[in-house]
Amino acid sequence: MCGHCCSAPSLDQVPASLIPCLDSKVTMEAGGLPLELWRMILAYLHLPDLGRCSLVCRAWYELILSLDSTRWRQLCLGCTECRHPNWPNQPDVEPESWREAFKQHYLASKTWTKNALDLESSVCFSLFRRRRERRTLSVGPGHEFDSLGSALAMASLYDRIVLFPGVYEEQGEIILKVPVEIVGHGKLGEVALLASIDQHCSTTRLCNLVFMPAWFSPFMFKTTSGHVQFDNCNFENGHIQVHGPGTCQVKFCTFKNTHVFLHNVPLCVLENCEFVGSENNSVTVEGHPSADKNWAYKYLLGLIKSSPSVLPTEDSDSLMSLDLESRDQAWSPRTCDIVIEGSQSPTSPVSSSPKPGSKTGSQEAEVGSDGERVAQTPDSSDGGLSPGGEDEDEDQLTYRLSYQVQGPRPVLGGSFLGPPLPGASIQLPSCLVLNSLQQELQRDKEAMALASSIQGCLIRKCLFRDGKGGVFVCSYGRAKMEGNIFRNLTYAVRCIHNSKIVMLRNDVHRCRAAGIFLRLEGGGLIAGNNIYHNAEAGVDIRKKANPLILCNQIHHGLRSGIVVLGNGKGIIRNNQIFSNKEAGIYILYHGNPVVSGNHIFKGRAAGIAVNENGKGLITENVIRENQWGGVDIRRGGVPVLRSNLICFGYSDGVVVGDEGRGLIEGNTIYANKGCGVWMMSSSLPHVTSNHISYNGLYGVAVFSQKEGSGEFPGGHGVQENFSEDGDAILWETELEKDDDPLRRPVTTALVESNSINHNGASGLYVQSSEALHVVTNVIHANGDRGITVAQSSQLTRVANNSISCNRQSGVKVEAQCKVELRGNGIYDNRGHGIITKGDSTVVVENDIIGNRGSGLQLLPRSDTKGKTNKTIFQQISNNRECIMQNNKVLVFKKKCDTWRLVNPPARPHLENSLRGPTAAHSGQKVTAMASRITARVEGGYHSNRSIFCTIL
């Protein structure tokens, strides 16, 4: 076949003296001709002669194989029936083996004749057949036939019709009744055929031709049951139609503004083709693959399986190498020792010692605005915010919290507890490294089955460019696309109406709309693709479409990377989504995907945005370095955000606003320049078990202001009941429910069981006109206060939290705020334990221990001054407004005395955190109570009175 197209002498033209005896065992021994000279001689041989030489012996076989970059390359590129093996996508890249590429094309070119072998092998035919040679019929000026039609009229089974250079225009439809091969002579483009061909025979092959539509029909070729094979052809401005159970095999062809329509095909192969300038879809695959299959189906299937696959190998993905601790490292429960009065932390390498010019205990703090004390001591090992006395030489006193509590379990455990290093590269734990596509397919058997499936239409190594549409799959159609390039189209691939697509390792870029579009229950596998620079979303999923999107790179889009809306679903896993102009993943209008294990980074907006009643399970993603919030939830969005790493953002970690809801659980929200979590505008999230640390501003900020404070969801308005018993029962009942919070009415925002530490401003800042519950959190070592309540017209409940080692006060409540502080442990803060101006503040059963300032400071509306030594409560000028009864203050008599909190509430504590030494006031050892103390206002609740329970 192709070897005859190359000008080279045959074996009998080479001097006999240079040809060894073919039946001898020649081994290229020393003293014989050099190998390079043998290669030069063999370079003159035709393909059949090369085959004969390779059968001489193993040494000759290896010698023939060594001609890959010379003779085999020459044979491959010199054949007029094929093109460069990597055309059209990589014509400058040489194949791994020219011989193998030539072999694959040679075998593929013979597929159409396999039917003849089936006929000859039948028993009936073998009894009566008379072997005859295939004829070659020549068409053209000065040849045997003047037109294609006249040659076909004389053709027999499997004859070869050669069209010599010229333009052949057929005035009527050509019907192929017998299997034939139609080949153009010369270079591609020298033979043009203007015809409408209807195939009625079992098989045919067309090669090296330029097809154009006849004047009476746009269809250049159509078949309904047979097999057709196109090699090295051009098609211009027409249509090709294949209807199941018909099949087709197309290779090295160019389609200019030509539409290929495949209806119910069991199997069609389009390989190494170029589609240019389509005014509609380039390829349409419609209908479920036909259950009836023609004779060619099994041969095409075998050919596909024998050819090199584009499925990835183990080392085919280059990903980040990351090497920190495992995210599964848990915070184990343990007893926490807290050391006061000048002791050294067990984790500190050197004990604190007085320095020349250092301040005494009474000088270590300054009185700030509103009488708030701010310590001015050096940073210490627990984040620089644990108070320490520098001039104490007395024996240490210790107290122990005699309970064990399981702390929050963040996605990374202790991996990111340290402060971020300026300018350092971002390193992630090995468990967060993206898997390769091969690893994902091995792990997911269903995905592997999809990737390996061959059904309907297979399109591989093709180029779609500069037109409207690439591939359109509809009405239960099936299509598989491997290693293609889609560029400068309106869209690359559309999949609708219960159709299924498999896309492996394609390039999709510079589309004028979405790159890949799925709707109306379309689905399939989209894996290992490079999707970038598209005007709309890289992947658009809507109307119950449900694809698996796996191990893709989706980047530099002019809008979102992936958008899921209109009840769209899907599994979005293990992708790199980065540098998109809008959200990396955008979920809205009841979209409900599962988003897991992705790296979403360097976006110019949010990493993931969920709004307009969007849903979704968002788990174990790395969301980093995005310009807006790592995750943005608004306008009825109600996702489950679980076990994600949200870090190094240029704004906030998580933003919940405009009636956003959802469950935010077990995430590590770290080192964002804004707040860790920002909540606003009637948002009702459940924020639980997150690790929120080293963010530039607040750990959690609640800014929620509404016009008309009486209109709140769930009836929480101005009629809020402040009855202690009633409130406690309502609150505890709500927390005890095991129902999915997304499936039950959520009436109050809840911040629960989080670790909020080392943030730049307050751990929790509240400026809200809506109710809020803050429960069992660790609020530790933040750069301002532990909790600041600046505005709270509805009740803010702060219960069973551990608030420790913050740079200023543990809790500050401004005037006219409704706050309940119950069962909290407020330890070792550099300012006062609690400062309150609030006229509706309840302080019940808190432990307030070891704070630099007063344990409890009550501020009236006017300025106040108070004593700072030898008292546990700060004095205020108009203390008639506060009534305290039945309080007890215990003071150590001996240095060796210790004490223990008796049955404190089960509040959390920071793992591995040992409290540093606290300052003493004038040498007085300030200790605490052995029994619970309660202070209450008699005669009910008055506008200017506060209820306080306890502290030391």
PDB file of N, CA, C and O in Angstrom, residues 106-147:
ATOM      1  N   TYR A 106      -1.323   1.956   8.653  1.00  0.00           N
ATOM      2  CA  TYR A 106      -1.461   0.881   7.666  1.00  0.00           C
ATOM      3  C   TYR A 106      -2.592  -0.068   8.051  1.00  0.00           C
ATOM      4  O   TYR A 106      -3.431  -0.440   7.220  1.00  0.00           O
ATOM      5  N   LEU A 107      -2.634  -0.458   9.339  1.00  0.00           N
ATOM      6  CA  LEU A 107      -3.703  -1.365   9.783  1.00  0.00           C
ATOM      7  C   LEU A 107      -5.065  -0.693   9.671  1.00  0.00           C
ATOM      8  O   LEU A 107      -6.057  -1.313   9.270  1.00  0.00           O
ATOM      9  N   ALA A 108      -5.107   0.605  10.032  1.00  0.00           N
ATOM     10  CA  ALA A 108      -6.385   1.319   9.971  1.00  0.00           C
ATOM     11  C   ALA A 108      -6.887   1.430   8.533  1.00  0.00           C
ATOM     12  O   ALA A 108      -8.091   1.348   8.265  1.00  0.00           O
ATOM     13  N   SER A 109      -5.971   1.596   7.582  1.00  0.00           N
ATOM     14  CA  SER A 109      -6.382   1.762   6.185  1.00  0.00           C
ATOM     15  C   SER A 109      -6.971   0.487   5.597  1.00  0.00           C
ATOM     16  O   SER A 109      -7.621   0.524   4.555  1.00  0.00           O
ATOM     17  N   LYS A 110      -6.750  -0.639   6.242  1.00  0.00           N
ATOM     18  CA  LYS A 110      -7.256  -1.911   5.739  1.00  0.00           C
ATOM     19  C   LYS A 110      -8.567  -2.342   6.388  1.00  0.00           C
ATOM     20  O   LYS A 110      -9.100  -3.397   6.064  1.00  0.00           O
ATOM     21  N   THR A 111      -9.092  -1.531   7.331  1.00  0.00           N
ATOM     22  CA  THR A 111     -10.305  -1.938   8.036  1.00  0.00           C
ATOM     23  C   THR A 111     -11.459  -2.188   7.077  1.00  0.00           C
ATOM     24  O   THR A 111     -12.228  -3.143   7.234  1.00  0.00           O
ATOM     25  N   TRP A 112     -11.577  -1.356   6.057  1.00  0.00           N
ATOM     26  CA  TRP A 112     -12.754  -1.444   5.191  1.00  0.00           C
ATOM     27  C   TRP A 112     -12.798  -2.768   4.422  1.00  0.00           C
ATOM     28  O   TRP A 112     -13.846  -3.207   3.962  1.00  0.00           O
ATOM     29  N   THR A 113     -11.643  -3.438   4.270  1.00  0.00           N
ATOM     30  CA  THR A 113     -11.614  -4.708   3.526  1.00  0.00           C
ATOM     31  C   THR A 113     -11.832  -5.925   4.407  1.00  0.00           C
ATOM     32  O   THR A 113     -11.843  -7.053   3.899  1.00  0.00           O
ATOM     33  N   LYS A 114     -11.987  -5.732   5.717  1.00  0.00           N
ATOM     34  CA  LYS A 114     -12.168  -6.877   6.610  1.00  0.00           C
ATOM     35  C   LYS A 114     -13.437  -7.650   6.258  1.00  0.00           C
ATOM     36  O   LYS A 114     -13.531  -8.848   6.495  1.00  0.00           O
ATOM     37  N   ASN A 115     -14.398  -6.963   5.700  1.00  0.00           N
ATOM     38  CA  ASN A 115     -15.638  -7.631   5.310  1.00  0.00           C
ATOM     39  C   ASN A 115     -15.379  -8.678   4.242  1.00  0.00           C
ATOM     40  O   ASN A 115     -16.013  -9.738   4.213  1.00  0.00           O
ATOM     41  N   ALA A 116     -14.439  -8.418   3.329  1.00  0.00           N
ATOM     42  CA  ALA A 116     -14.098  -9.386   2.286  1.00  0.00           C
ATOM     43  C   ALA A 116     -13.537 -10.655   2.891  1.00  0.00           C
ATOM     44  O   ALA A 116     -13.833 -11.763   2.444  1.00  0.00           O
ATOM     45  N   LEU A 117     -12.729 -10.507   3.937  1.00  0.00           N
ATOM     46  CA  LEU A 117     -12.180 -11.684   4.601  1.00  0.00           C
ATOM     47  C   LEU A 117     -13.280 -12.500   5.252  1.00  0.00           C
ATOM     48  O   LEU A 117     -13.258 -13.735   5.240  1.00  0.00           O
ATOM     49  N   ASP A 118     -14.297 -11.823   5.822  1.00  0.00           N
ATOM     50  CA  ASP A 118     -15.420 -12.545   6.421  1.00  0.00           C
ATOM     51  C   ASP A 118     -16.169 -13.336   5.365  1.00  0.00           C
ATOM     52  O   ASP A 118     -16.557 -14.488   5.578  1.00  0.00           O
ATOM     53  N   LEU A 119     -16.371 -12.717   4.194  1.00  0.00           N
ATOM     54  CA  LEU A 119     -17.098 -13.416   3.132  1.00  0.00           C
ATOM     55  C   LEU A 119     -16.309 -14.622   2.634  1.00  0.00           C
ATOM     56  O   LEU A 119     -16.843 -15.695   2.410  1.00  0.00           O
ATOM     57  N   GLU A 120     -14.993 -14.459   2.454  1.00  0.00           N
ATOM     58  CA  GLU A 120     -14.179 -15.539   1.936  1.00  0.00           C
ATOM     59  C   GLU A 120     -14.075 -16.703   2.911  1.00  0.00           C
ATOM     60  O   GLU A 120     -13.863 -17.851   2.513  1.00  0.00           O
ATOM     61  N   SER A 121     -14.205 -16.405   4.214  1.00  0.00           N
ATOM     62  CA  SER A 121     -14.077 -17.474   5.200  1.00  0.00           C
ATOM     63  C   SER A 121     -15.361 -18.252   5.403  1.00  0.00           C
ATOM     64  O   SER A 121     -15.365 -19.276   6.072  1.00  0.00           O
ATOM     65  N   SER A 122     -16.465 -17.787   4.789  1.00  0.00           N
ATOM     66  CA  SER A 122     -17.721 -18.519   4.956  1.00  0.00           C
ATOM     67  C   SER A 122     -17.670 -19.817   4.172  1.00  0.00           C
ATOM     68  O   SER A 122     -17.081 -19.899   3.098  1.00  0.00           O
ATOM     69  N   VAL A 123     -18.312 -20.862   4.712  1.00  0.00           N
ATOM     70  CA  VAL A 123     -18.246 -22.197   4.113  1.00  0.00           C
ATOM     71  C   VAL A 123     -18.852 -22.206   2.725  1.00  0.00           C
ATOM     72  O   VAL A 123     -18.282 -22.727   1.767  1.00  0.00           O
ATOM     73  N   CYS A 124     -20.035 -21.581   2.592  1.00  0.00           N
ATOM     74  CA  CYS A 124     -20.739 -21.595   1.313  1.00  0.00           C
ATOM     75  C   CYS A 124     -19.911 -20.913   0.233  1.00  0.00           C
ATOM     76  O   CYS A 124     -19.746 -21.406  -0.870  1.00  0.00           O
ATOM     77  N   PHE A 125     -19.335 -19.773   0.568  1.00  0.00           N
ATOM     78  CA  PHE A 125     -18.578 -19.017  -0.409  1.00  0.00           C
ATOM     79  C   PHE A 125     -17.306 -19.763  -0.810  1.00  0.00           C
ATOM     80  O   PHE A 125     -16.897 -19.740  -1.960  1.00  0.00           O
ATOM     81  N   SER A 126     -16.687 -20.463   0.159  1.00  0.00           N
ATOM     82  CA  SER A 126     -15.423 -21.139  -0.136  1.00  0.00           C
ATOM     83  C   SER A 126     -15.597 -22.297  -1.099  1.00  0.00           C
ATOM     84  O   SER A 126     -14.655 -22.695  -1.791  1.00  0.00           O
ATOM     85  N   LEU A 127     -16.799 -22.850  -1.212  1.00  0.00           N
ATOM     86  CA  LEU A 127     -17.019 -23.968  -2.128  1.00  0.00           C
ATOM     87  C   LEU A 127     -17.054 -23.526  -3.575  1.00  0.00           C
ATOM     88  O   LEU A 127     -16.702 -24.273  -4.485  1.00  0.00           O
ATOM     89  N   PHE A 128     -17.510 -22.314  -3.803  1.00  0.00           N
ATOM     90  CA  PHE A 128     -17.759 -21.880  -5.186  1.00  0.00           C
ATOM     91  C   PHE A 128     -16.913 -20.688  -5.626  1.00  0.00           C
ATOM     92  O   PHE A 128     -16.990 -20.290  -6.785  1.00  0.00           O
ATOM     93  N   ARG A 129     -16.123 -20.103  -4.649  1.00  0.00           N
ATOM     94  CA  ARG A 129     -15.447 -18.861  -5.021  1.00  0.00           C
ATOM     95  C   ARG A 129     -14.334 -19.123  -6.048  1.00  0.00           C
ATOM     96  O   ARG A 129     -13.719 -20.193  -6.067  1.00  0.00           O
ATOM     97  N   ARG A 130     -14.135 -18.170  -6.850  1.00  0.00           N
ATOM     98  CA  ARG A 130     -13.035 -18.205  -7.806  1.00  0.00           C
ATOM     99  C   ARG A 130     -12.194 -16.963  -7.559  1.00  0.00           C
ATOM    100  O   ARG A 130     -12.685 -15.843  -7.697  1.00  0.00           O
ATOM    101  N   ARG A 131     -10.988 -17.189  -7.122  1.00  0.00           N
ATOM    102  CA  ARG A 131     -10.146 -16.070  -6.699  1.00  0.00           C
ATOM    103  C   ARG A 131      -9.831 -15.170  -7.894  1.00  0.00           C
ATOM    104  O   ARG A 131      -9.484 -15.657  -8.968  1.00  0.00           O
ATOM    105  N   ARG A 132      -9.969 -13.849  -7.664  1.00  0.00           N
ATOM    106  CA  ARG A 132      -9.627 -12.916  -8.723  1.00  0.00           C
ATOM    107  C   ARG A 132      -8.907 -11.718  -8.109  1.00  0.00           C
ATOM    108  O   ARG A 132      -9.060 -11.410  -6.928  1.00  0.00           O
ATOM    109  N   GLU A 133      -8.138 -11.061  -8.878  1.00  0.00           N
ATOM    110  CA  GLU A 133      -7.381  -9.908  -8.422  1.00  0.00           C
ATOM    111  C   GLU A 133      -8.257  -8.662  -8.487  1.00  0.00           C
ATOM    112  O   GLU A 133      -9.131  -8.547  -9.357  1.00  0.00           O
ATOM    113  N   ARG A 134      -7.996  -7.733  -7.552  1.00  0.00           N
ATOM    114  CA  ARG A 134      -8.695  -6.437  -7.594  1.00  0.00           C
ATOM    115  C   ARG A 134      -8.237  -5.654  -8.808  1.00  0.00           C
ATOM    116  O   ARG A 134      -7.049  -5.582  -9.120  1.00  0.00           O
ATOM    117  N   ARG A 135      -9.184  -5.054  -9.489  1.00  0.00           N
ATOM    118  CA  ARG A 135      -8.862  -4.227 -10.643  1.00  0.00           C
ATOM    119  C   ARG A 135      -8.648  -2.787 -10.215  1.00  0.00           C
ATOM    120  O   ARG A 135      -9.178  -2.342  -9.196  1.00  0.00           O
ATOM    121  N   THR A 136      -7.891  -2.067 -10.991  1.00  0.00           N
ATOM    122  CA  THR A 136      -7.722  -0.625 -10.802  1.00  0.00           C
ATOM    123  C   THR A 136      -8.312   0.079 -12.005  1.00  0.00           C
ATOM    124  O   THR A 136      -7.883  -0.151 -13.153  1.00  0.00           O
ATOM    125  N   LEU A 137      -9.335   0.913 -11.765  1.00  0.00           N
ATOM    126  CA  LEU A 137     -10.016   1.646 -12.832  1.00  0.00           C
ATOM    127  C   LEU A 137      -9.561   3.103 -12.777  1.00  0.00           C
ATOM    128  O   LEU A 137      -9.642   3.754 -11.739  1.00  0.00           O
ATOM    129  N   SER A 138      -9.091   3.619 -13.919  1.00  0.00           N
ATOM    130  CA  SER A 138      -8.572   4.988 -13.977  1.00  0.00           C
ATOM    131  C   SER A 138      -9.616   5.930 -14.561  1.00  0.00           C
ATOM    132  O   SER A 138     -10.254   5.621 -15.573  1.00  0.00           O
ATOM    133  N   VAL A 139      -9.772   7.089 -13.926  1.00  0.00           N
ATOM    134  CA  VAL A 139     -10.752   8.091 -14.356  1.00  0.00           C
ATOM    135  C   VAL A 139     -10.022   9.410 -14.569  1.00  0.00           C
ATOM    136  O   VAL A 139      -9.252   9.856 -13.719  1.00  0.00           O
ATOM    137  N   GLY A 140     -10.292  10.023 -15.735  1.00  0.00           N
ATOM    138  CA  GLY A 140      -9.693  11.311 -16.014  1.00  0.00           C
ATOM    139  C   GLY A 140      -9.453  11.488 -17.493  1.00  0.00           C
ATOM    140  O   GLY A 140      -9.594  10.549 -18.285  1.00  0.00           O
ATOM    141  N   PRO A 141      -9.107  12.693 -17.927  1.00  0.00           N
ATOM    142  CA  PRO A 141      -8.833  12.940 -19.353  1.00  0.00           C
ATOM    143  C   PRO A 141      -7.723  12.020 -19.860  1.00  0.00           C
ATOM    144  O   PRO A 141      -6.651  11.924 -19.262  1.00  0.00           O
ATOM    145  N   GLY A 142      -8.006  11.323 -20.941  1.00  0.00           N
ATOM    146  CA  GLY A 142      -7.030  10.426 -21.528  1.00  0.00           C
ATOM    147  C   GLY A 142      -6.957   9.074 -20.865  1.00  0.00           C
ATOM    148  O   GLY A 142      -6.088   8.266 -21.221  1.00  0.00           O
ATOM    149  N   HIS A 143      -7.855   8.805 -19.924  1.00  0.00           N
ATOM    150  CA  HIS A 143      -7.841   7.518 -19.234  1.00  0.00           C
ATOM    151  C   HIS A 143      -9.085   6.704 -19.602  1.00  0.00           C
ATOM    152  O   HIS A 143      -9.908   7.110 -20.430  1.00  0.00           O
ATOM    153  N   GLU A 144      -9.218   5.601 -18.941  1.00  0.00           N
ATOM    154  CA  GLU A 144     -10.245   4.626 -19.308  1.00  0.00           C
ATOM    155  C   GLU A 144     -11.651   5.175 -19.167  1.00  0.00           C
ATOM    156  O   GLU A 144     -12.526   4.897 -20.007  1.00  0.00           O
ATOM    157  N   PHE A 145     -11.921   5.970 -18.125  1.00  0.00           N
ATOM    158  CA  PHE A 145     -13.263   6.509 -17.880  1.00  0.00           C
ATOM    159  C   PHE A 145     -13.179   8.023 -17.741  1.00  0.00           C
ATOM    160  O   PHE A 145     -12.185   8.574 -17.250  1.00  0.00           O
ATOM    161  N   ASP A 146     -14.263   8.674 -18.196  1.00  0.00           N
ATOM    162  CA  ASP A 146     -14.313  10.136 -18.121  1.00  0.00           C
ATOM    163  C   ASP A 146     -14.912  10.650 -16.817  1.00  0.00           C
ATOM    164  O   ASP A 146     -14.679  11.796 -16.440  1.00  0.00           O
ATOM    165  N   SER A 147     -15.756   9.825 -16.169  1.00  0.00           N
ATOM    166  CA  SER A 147     -16.442  10.296 -14.959  1.00  0.00           C
ATOM    167  C   SER A 147     -16.463   9.183 -13.910  1.00  0.00           C
ATOM    168  O   SER A 147     -16.297   7.997 -14.218  1.00  0.00           O
TER     169      SER A 147
END
